[in-house]
Coordinates of C-alpha atoms in Angstrom, one line a residue:
X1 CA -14.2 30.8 -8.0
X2 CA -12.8 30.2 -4.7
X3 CA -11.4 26.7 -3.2
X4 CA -14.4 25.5 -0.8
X5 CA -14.5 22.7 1.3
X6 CA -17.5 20.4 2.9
X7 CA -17.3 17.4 5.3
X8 CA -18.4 14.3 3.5
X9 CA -17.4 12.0 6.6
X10 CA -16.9 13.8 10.1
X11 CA -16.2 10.7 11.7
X12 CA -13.3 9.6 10.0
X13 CA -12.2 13.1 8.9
X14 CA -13.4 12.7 5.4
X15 CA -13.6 16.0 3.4
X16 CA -14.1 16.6 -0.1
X17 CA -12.6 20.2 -2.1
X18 CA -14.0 21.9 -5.0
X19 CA -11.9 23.5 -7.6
X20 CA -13.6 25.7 -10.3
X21 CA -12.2 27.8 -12.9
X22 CA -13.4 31.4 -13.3
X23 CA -14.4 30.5 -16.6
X24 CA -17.1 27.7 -15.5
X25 CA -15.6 25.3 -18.3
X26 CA -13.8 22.6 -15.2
X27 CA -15.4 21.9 -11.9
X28 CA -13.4 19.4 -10.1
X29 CA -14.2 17.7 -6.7
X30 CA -11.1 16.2 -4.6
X31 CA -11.5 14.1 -1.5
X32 CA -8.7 14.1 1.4
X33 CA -9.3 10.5 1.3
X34 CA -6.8 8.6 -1.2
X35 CA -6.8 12.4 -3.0
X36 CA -9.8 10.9 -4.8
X37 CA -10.8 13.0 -7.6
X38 CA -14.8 12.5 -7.0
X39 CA -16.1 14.3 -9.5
X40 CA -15.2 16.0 -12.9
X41 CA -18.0 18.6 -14.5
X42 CA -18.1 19.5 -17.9
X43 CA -19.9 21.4 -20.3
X44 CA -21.1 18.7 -23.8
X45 CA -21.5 20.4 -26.6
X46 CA -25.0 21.8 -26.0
X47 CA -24.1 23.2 -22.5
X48 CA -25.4 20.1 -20.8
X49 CA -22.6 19.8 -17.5
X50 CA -21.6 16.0 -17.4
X51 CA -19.4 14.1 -14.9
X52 CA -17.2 12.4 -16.7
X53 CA -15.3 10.3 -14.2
X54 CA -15.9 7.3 -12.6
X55 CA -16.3 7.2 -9.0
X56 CA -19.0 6.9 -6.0
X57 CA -21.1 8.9 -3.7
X58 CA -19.8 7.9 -0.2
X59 CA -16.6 7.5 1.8
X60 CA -18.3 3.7 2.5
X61 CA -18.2 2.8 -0.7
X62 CA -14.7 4.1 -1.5
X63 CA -14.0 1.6 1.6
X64 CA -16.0 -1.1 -0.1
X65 CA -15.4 -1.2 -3.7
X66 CA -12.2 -1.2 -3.8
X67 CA -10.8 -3.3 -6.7
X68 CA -11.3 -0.7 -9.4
X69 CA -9.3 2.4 -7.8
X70 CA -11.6 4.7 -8.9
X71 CA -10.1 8.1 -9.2
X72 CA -7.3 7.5 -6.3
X73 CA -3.5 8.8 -6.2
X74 CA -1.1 5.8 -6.5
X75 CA 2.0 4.8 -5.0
X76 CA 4.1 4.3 -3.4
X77 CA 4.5 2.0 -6.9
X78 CA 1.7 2.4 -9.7
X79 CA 1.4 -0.7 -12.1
X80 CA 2.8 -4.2 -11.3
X81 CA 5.9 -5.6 -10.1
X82 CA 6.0 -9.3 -11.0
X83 CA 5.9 -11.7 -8.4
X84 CA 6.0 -8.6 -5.3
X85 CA 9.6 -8.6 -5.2
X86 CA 12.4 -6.6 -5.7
X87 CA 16.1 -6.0 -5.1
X88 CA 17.6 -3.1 -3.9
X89 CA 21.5 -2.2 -3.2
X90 CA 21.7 -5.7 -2.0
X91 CA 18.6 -6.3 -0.1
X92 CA 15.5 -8.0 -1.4
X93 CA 12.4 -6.7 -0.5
X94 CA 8.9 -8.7 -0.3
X95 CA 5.8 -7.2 -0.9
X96 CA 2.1 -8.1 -1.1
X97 CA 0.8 -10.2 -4.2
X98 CA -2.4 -9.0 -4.4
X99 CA -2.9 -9.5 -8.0
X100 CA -2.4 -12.8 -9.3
X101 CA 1.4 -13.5 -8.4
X102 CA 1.9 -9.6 -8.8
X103 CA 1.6 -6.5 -6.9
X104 CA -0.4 -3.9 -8.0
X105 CA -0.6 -0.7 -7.2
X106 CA 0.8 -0.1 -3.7
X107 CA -0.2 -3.2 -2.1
X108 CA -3.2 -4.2 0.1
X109 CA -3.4 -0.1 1.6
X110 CA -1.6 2.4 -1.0
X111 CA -2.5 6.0 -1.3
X112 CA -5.2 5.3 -2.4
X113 CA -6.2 4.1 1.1
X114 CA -4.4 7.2 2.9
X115 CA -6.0 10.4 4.6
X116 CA -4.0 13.5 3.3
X117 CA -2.9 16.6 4.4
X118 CA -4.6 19.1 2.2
X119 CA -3.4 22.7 1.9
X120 CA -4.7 25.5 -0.1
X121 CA -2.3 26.9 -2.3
X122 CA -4.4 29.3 -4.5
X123 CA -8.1 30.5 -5.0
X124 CA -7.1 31.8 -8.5
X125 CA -6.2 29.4 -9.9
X126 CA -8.0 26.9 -7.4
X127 CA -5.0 24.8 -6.2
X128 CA -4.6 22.3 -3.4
X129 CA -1.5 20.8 -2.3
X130 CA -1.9 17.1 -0.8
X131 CA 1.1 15.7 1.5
X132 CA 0.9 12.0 3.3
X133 CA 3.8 10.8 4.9
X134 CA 4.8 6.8 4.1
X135 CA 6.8 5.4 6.9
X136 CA 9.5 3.1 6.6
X137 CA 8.8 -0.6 5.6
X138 CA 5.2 1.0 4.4
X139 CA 3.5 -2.3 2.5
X140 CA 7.3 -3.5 2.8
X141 CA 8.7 -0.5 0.8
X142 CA 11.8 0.4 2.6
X143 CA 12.9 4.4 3.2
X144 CA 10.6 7.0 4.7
X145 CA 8.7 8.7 2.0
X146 CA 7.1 12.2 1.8
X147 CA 4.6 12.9 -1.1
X148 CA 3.4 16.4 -2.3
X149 CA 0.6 15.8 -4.8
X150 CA -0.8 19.4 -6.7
X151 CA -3.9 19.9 -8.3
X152 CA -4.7 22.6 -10.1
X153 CA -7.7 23.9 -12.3
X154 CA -6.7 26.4 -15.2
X155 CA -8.9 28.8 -16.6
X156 CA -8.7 26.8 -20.0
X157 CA -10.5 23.7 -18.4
X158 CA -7.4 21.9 -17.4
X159 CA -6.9 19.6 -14.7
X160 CA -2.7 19.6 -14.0
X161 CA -1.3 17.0 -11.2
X162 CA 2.3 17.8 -10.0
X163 CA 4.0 14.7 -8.2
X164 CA 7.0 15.7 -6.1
X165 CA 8.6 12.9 -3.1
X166 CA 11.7 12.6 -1.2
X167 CA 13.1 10.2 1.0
X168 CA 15.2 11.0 4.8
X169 CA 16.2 7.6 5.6
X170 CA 16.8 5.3 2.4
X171 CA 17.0 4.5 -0.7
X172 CA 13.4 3.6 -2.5
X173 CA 11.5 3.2 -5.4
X174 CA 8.7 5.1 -6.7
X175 CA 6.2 5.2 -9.5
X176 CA 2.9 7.4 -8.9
X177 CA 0.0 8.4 -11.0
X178 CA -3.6 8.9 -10.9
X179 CA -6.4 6.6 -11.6
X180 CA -8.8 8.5 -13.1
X181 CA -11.4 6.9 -14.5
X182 CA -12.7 9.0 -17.7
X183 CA -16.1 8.5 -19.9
X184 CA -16.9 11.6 -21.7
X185 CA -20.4 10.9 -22.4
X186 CA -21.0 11.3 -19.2
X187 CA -22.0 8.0 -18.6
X188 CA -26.4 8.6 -18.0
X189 CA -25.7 8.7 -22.0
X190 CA -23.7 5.8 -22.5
X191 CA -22.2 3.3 -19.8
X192 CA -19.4 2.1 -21.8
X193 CA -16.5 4.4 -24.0
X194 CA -16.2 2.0 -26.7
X195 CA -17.5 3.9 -29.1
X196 CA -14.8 7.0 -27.6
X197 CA -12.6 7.8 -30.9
X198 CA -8.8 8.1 -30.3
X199 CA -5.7 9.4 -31.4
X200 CA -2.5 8.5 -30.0
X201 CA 0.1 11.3 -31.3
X202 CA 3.3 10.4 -33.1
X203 CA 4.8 12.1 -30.1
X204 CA 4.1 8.4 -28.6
X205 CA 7.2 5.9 -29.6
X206 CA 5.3 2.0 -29.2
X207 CA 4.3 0.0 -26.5
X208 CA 5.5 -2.4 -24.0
X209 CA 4.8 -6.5 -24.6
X210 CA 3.0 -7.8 -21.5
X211 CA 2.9 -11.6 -20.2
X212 CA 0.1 -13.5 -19.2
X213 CA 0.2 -12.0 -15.7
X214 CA 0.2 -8.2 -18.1
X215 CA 3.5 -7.9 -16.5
X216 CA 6.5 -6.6 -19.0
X217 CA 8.4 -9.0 -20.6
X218 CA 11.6 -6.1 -21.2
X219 CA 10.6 -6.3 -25.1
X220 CA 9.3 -2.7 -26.9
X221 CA 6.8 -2.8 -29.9
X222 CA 7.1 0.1 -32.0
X223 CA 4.0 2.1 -33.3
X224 CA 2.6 0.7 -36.6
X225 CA 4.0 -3.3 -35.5
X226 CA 0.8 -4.8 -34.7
X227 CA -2.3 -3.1 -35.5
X228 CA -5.1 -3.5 -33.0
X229 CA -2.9 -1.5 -30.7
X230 CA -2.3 1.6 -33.3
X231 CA -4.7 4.6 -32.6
X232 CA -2.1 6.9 -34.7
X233 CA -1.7 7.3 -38.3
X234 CA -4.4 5.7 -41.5
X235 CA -6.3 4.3 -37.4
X236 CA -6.3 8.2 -36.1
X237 CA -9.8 8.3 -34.7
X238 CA -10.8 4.9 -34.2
X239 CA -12.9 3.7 -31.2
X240 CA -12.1 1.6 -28.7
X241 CA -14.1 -0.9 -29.3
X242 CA -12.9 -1.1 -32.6
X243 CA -10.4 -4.4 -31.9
X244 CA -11.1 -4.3 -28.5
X245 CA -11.7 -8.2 -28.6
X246 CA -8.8 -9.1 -30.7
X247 CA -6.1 -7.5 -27.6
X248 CA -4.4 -9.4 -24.7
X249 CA -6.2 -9.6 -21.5
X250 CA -9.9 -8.5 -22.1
X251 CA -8.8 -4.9 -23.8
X252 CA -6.4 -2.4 -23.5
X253 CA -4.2 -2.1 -20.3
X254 CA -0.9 -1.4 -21.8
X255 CA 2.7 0.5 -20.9
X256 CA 2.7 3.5 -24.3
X257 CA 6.4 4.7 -24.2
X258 CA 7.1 8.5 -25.1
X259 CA 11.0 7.8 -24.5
X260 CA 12.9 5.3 -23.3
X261 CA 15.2 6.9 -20.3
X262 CA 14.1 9.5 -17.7
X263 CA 15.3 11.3 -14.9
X264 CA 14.1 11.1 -11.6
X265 CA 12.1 14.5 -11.7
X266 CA 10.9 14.4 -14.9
X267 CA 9.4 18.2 -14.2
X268 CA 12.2 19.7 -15.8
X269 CA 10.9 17.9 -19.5
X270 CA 8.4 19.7 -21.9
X271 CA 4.9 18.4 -21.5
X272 CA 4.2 16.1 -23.9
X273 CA 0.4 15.5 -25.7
X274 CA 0.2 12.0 -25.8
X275 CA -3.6 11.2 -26.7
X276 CA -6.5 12.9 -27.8
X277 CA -10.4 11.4 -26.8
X278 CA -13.3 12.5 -28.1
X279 CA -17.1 11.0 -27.6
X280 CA -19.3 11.5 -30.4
X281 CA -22.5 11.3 -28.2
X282 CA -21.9 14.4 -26.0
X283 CA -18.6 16.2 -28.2
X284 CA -16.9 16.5 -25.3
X285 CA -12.8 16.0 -25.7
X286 CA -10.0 15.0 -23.7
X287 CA -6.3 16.0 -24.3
X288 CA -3.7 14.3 -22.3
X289 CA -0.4 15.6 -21.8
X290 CA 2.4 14.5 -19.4
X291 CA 6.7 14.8 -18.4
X292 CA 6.9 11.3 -17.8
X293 CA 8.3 8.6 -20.3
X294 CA 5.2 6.4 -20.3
X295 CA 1.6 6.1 -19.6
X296 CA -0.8 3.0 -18.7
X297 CA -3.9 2.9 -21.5
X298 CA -6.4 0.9 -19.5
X299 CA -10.4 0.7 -20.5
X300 CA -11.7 -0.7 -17.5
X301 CA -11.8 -4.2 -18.4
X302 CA -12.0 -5.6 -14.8
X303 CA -14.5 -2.9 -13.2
X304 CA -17.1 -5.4 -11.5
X305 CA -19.9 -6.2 -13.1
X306 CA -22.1 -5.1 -10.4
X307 CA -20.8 -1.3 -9.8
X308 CA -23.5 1.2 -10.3
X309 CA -22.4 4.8 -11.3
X310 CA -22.9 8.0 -8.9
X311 CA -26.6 8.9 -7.9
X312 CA -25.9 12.3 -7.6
X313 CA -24.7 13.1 -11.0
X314 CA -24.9 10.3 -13.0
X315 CA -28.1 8.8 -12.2
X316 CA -26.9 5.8 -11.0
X317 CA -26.8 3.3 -14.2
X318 CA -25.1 -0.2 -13.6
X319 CA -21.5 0.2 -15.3
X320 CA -19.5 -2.7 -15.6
X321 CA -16.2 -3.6 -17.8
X322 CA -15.2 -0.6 -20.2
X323 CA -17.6 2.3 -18.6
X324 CA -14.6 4.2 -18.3
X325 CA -10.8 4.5 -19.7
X326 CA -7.7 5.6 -17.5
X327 CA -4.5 7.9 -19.0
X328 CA -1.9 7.1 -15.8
X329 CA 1.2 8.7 -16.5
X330 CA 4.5 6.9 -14.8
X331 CA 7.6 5.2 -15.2
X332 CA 7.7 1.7 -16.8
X333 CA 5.9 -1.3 -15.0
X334 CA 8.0 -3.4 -13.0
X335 CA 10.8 -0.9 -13.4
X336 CA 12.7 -2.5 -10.6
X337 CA 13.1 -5.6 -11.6
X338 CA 14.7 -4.9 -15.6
X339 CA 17.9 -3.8 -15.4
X340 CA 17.1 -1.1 -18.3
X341 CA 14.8 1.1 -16.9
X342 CA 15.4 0.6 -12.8
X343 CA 16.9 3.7 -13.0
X344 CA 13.9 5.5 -13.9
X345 CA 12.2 4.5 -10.2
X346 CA 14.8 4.6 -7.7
X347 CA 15.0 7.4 -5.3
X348 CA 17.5 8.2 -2.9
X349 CA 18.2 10.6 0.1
X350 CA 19.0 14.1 -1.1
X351 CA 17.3 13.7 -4.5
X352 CA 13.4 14.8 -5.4
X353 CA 11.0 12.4 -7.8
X354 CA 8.8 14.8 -10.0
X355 CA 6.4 14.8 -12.3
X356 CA 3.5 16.5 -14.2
X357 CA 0.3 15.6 -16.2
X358 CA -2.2 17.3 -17.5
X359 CA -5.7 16.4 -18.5
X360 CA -7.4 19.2 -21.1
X361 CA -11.2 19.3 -21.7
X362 CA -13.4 20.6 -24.5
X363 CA -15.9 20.0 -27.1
X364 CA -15.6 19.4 -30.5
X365 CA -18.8 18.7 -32.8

């Protein structure tokens, strides 16, 4: 199936790109607004096509409901960095504290906020290539920063995102990632993916300890240590909601480590299968694999209370807290502030940040 494109909002150059496989197993909409992925359409297990991402209707309400991030590309820093500072080659640079004493996510208007430069790469597979160009002192990043962001729909229903960015001017940091929120019953079946069952592979080393701001404190947990955060193992295949109410912070939103050092283009690294989701309700899976040396487990345990899903596929339904869980690969949270792992974020002129994930559907009864 070819890449086609319609106009979701002429007026503020708003347009949305589908991507289907030949196979008619993936259909994925992409907006040229934050490189929103809108929509994600699946096959359950009795042929019934479900959305199975999180996400709205209308540019608006992108503009709107913002707090939740709901399918958006990241940067120019996913995740936190505690208290919105940081210090680099000498200089200290402030940036917005937009949650709690933290940033989050890019500040007040990350990519998520950006229009992109979209370019067809391929019809077969469908590809798209998204560029936005992040000028210097950007949300008080410093260094001019150009990001290539790939998507790509495979023939055996896989989504793959390619991160690629270089700086001309300075030195930076960067962490990116998607936020994609996923429910696999499709959410008109079930609002909330507690009862998702999931497997965290022994490819995946522990987990990072978070403070009361969920913030790093530098210390690693290995698998097994403490068991309400343990997915692998005798707790293969158990929910979400299983000790949901017994973790830090509402539920899981936690740094998974897959190795402790990386490279700034992590492309050149085998993908890795980190996690495996399945919902009994619909059968329809979701394998997650990724370069990078970490990945954010989050279940939506701050999505407002008064979000309703998408009308036109999902039939509206108020969601809420843990209506969907996110997967975002990256590098560790508030990288530039340990001492251990700033080398995983910073960038400088003459080098290339790289990445790859990929997100795998199916069914399985």
């Amino acid at each position: 199936m070819p890449v086609t494109k319609s106009i979701l909002h002429p007026a503020h150059g708003v347009d949305r790109y589908t991507l289907s496989n030949s196979a008619g197993t993936l259909t994925v909409n992409i907006l040229n607004y934050g490189g929103i992925v809108q929509h994600i359409l699946v096959p359950d297990r009795d042929g019934v096509v479900r959305d199975v991402t999180l996400g709205f209707d209308t540019y608006q309400e992108y503009t709107e409901k913002t707090s939740a991030y709901f399918g958006g590309l990241i940067g120019r820093f996913a995740n936190r960095i505690a208290f919105g500072k940081f210090t680099l080659d000498g200089t200290t640079y402030n940036l917005a504290t937009n949650n709690g004493p933290n940033h989050l996510h890019g500040g007040l208007s990350g990519f998520d906020k950006k229009i992109w430069t979209v370019t067809v790469l391929s019809q077969d597979p469908p590809s798209i290539r998204l560029t936005h160009i992040s000028p210097d002192g950007d949300e008080g990043y410093p260094g001019t920063l150009t990001t290539h962001v790939t998507y790509t729909v495979t023939t055996a229903a896989e989504l793959s995102i390619e991160y690629v960015a270089t700086t001309s001017d300075k030195a930076t940091i960067v962490n990116l990632t998607n936020h994609a929120y996923f429910n696999l019953a499709g959410v008109t079946k079930n609002p909330r993916i507690l009862d998702h069952q999931v497997e965290i592979t022994p490819a995946v080393l522990g987990y990072l300890e978070l403070d009361d701001g969920l913030c790093p404190t530098g210390t690693f947990i290995p698998t097994g240590t403490i068991e309400t955060m343990d997915f692998s193992g005798a707790h293969v295949g158990r929910t979400f909601g299983a000790r949901i109410a017994e973790v830090q912070g509402k539920g899981y939103d936690h740094p998974y480590v897959i190795r402790q050092d990386a490279e700034t283009d992590t492309r050149g690294q085998p993908l890795v299968e980190a996690v495996r989701v399945r919902s009994p309700e619909t059968g329809i899976t979701l394998k997650f694999a990724t370069t990078e040396p970490a990945f954010q487990l989050y279940t939506g345990n701050f999505i407002p209370e008064e979000y309703t899903a998408k009308k036109e596929t999902q039939d509206g339904v108020a969601i809420g807290p843990w209506a969907g869980f996110c997967l975002e690969s990256s590098r560790n949270p508030d990288a530039p502030n340990k001492e251990a792992w700033v080398g995983q974020v910073v960038l400088r002129v003459g080098k290339t940040y790289g990445s790859k994930s990929v997100f795998g559907f199916g069914v399985r009864d």
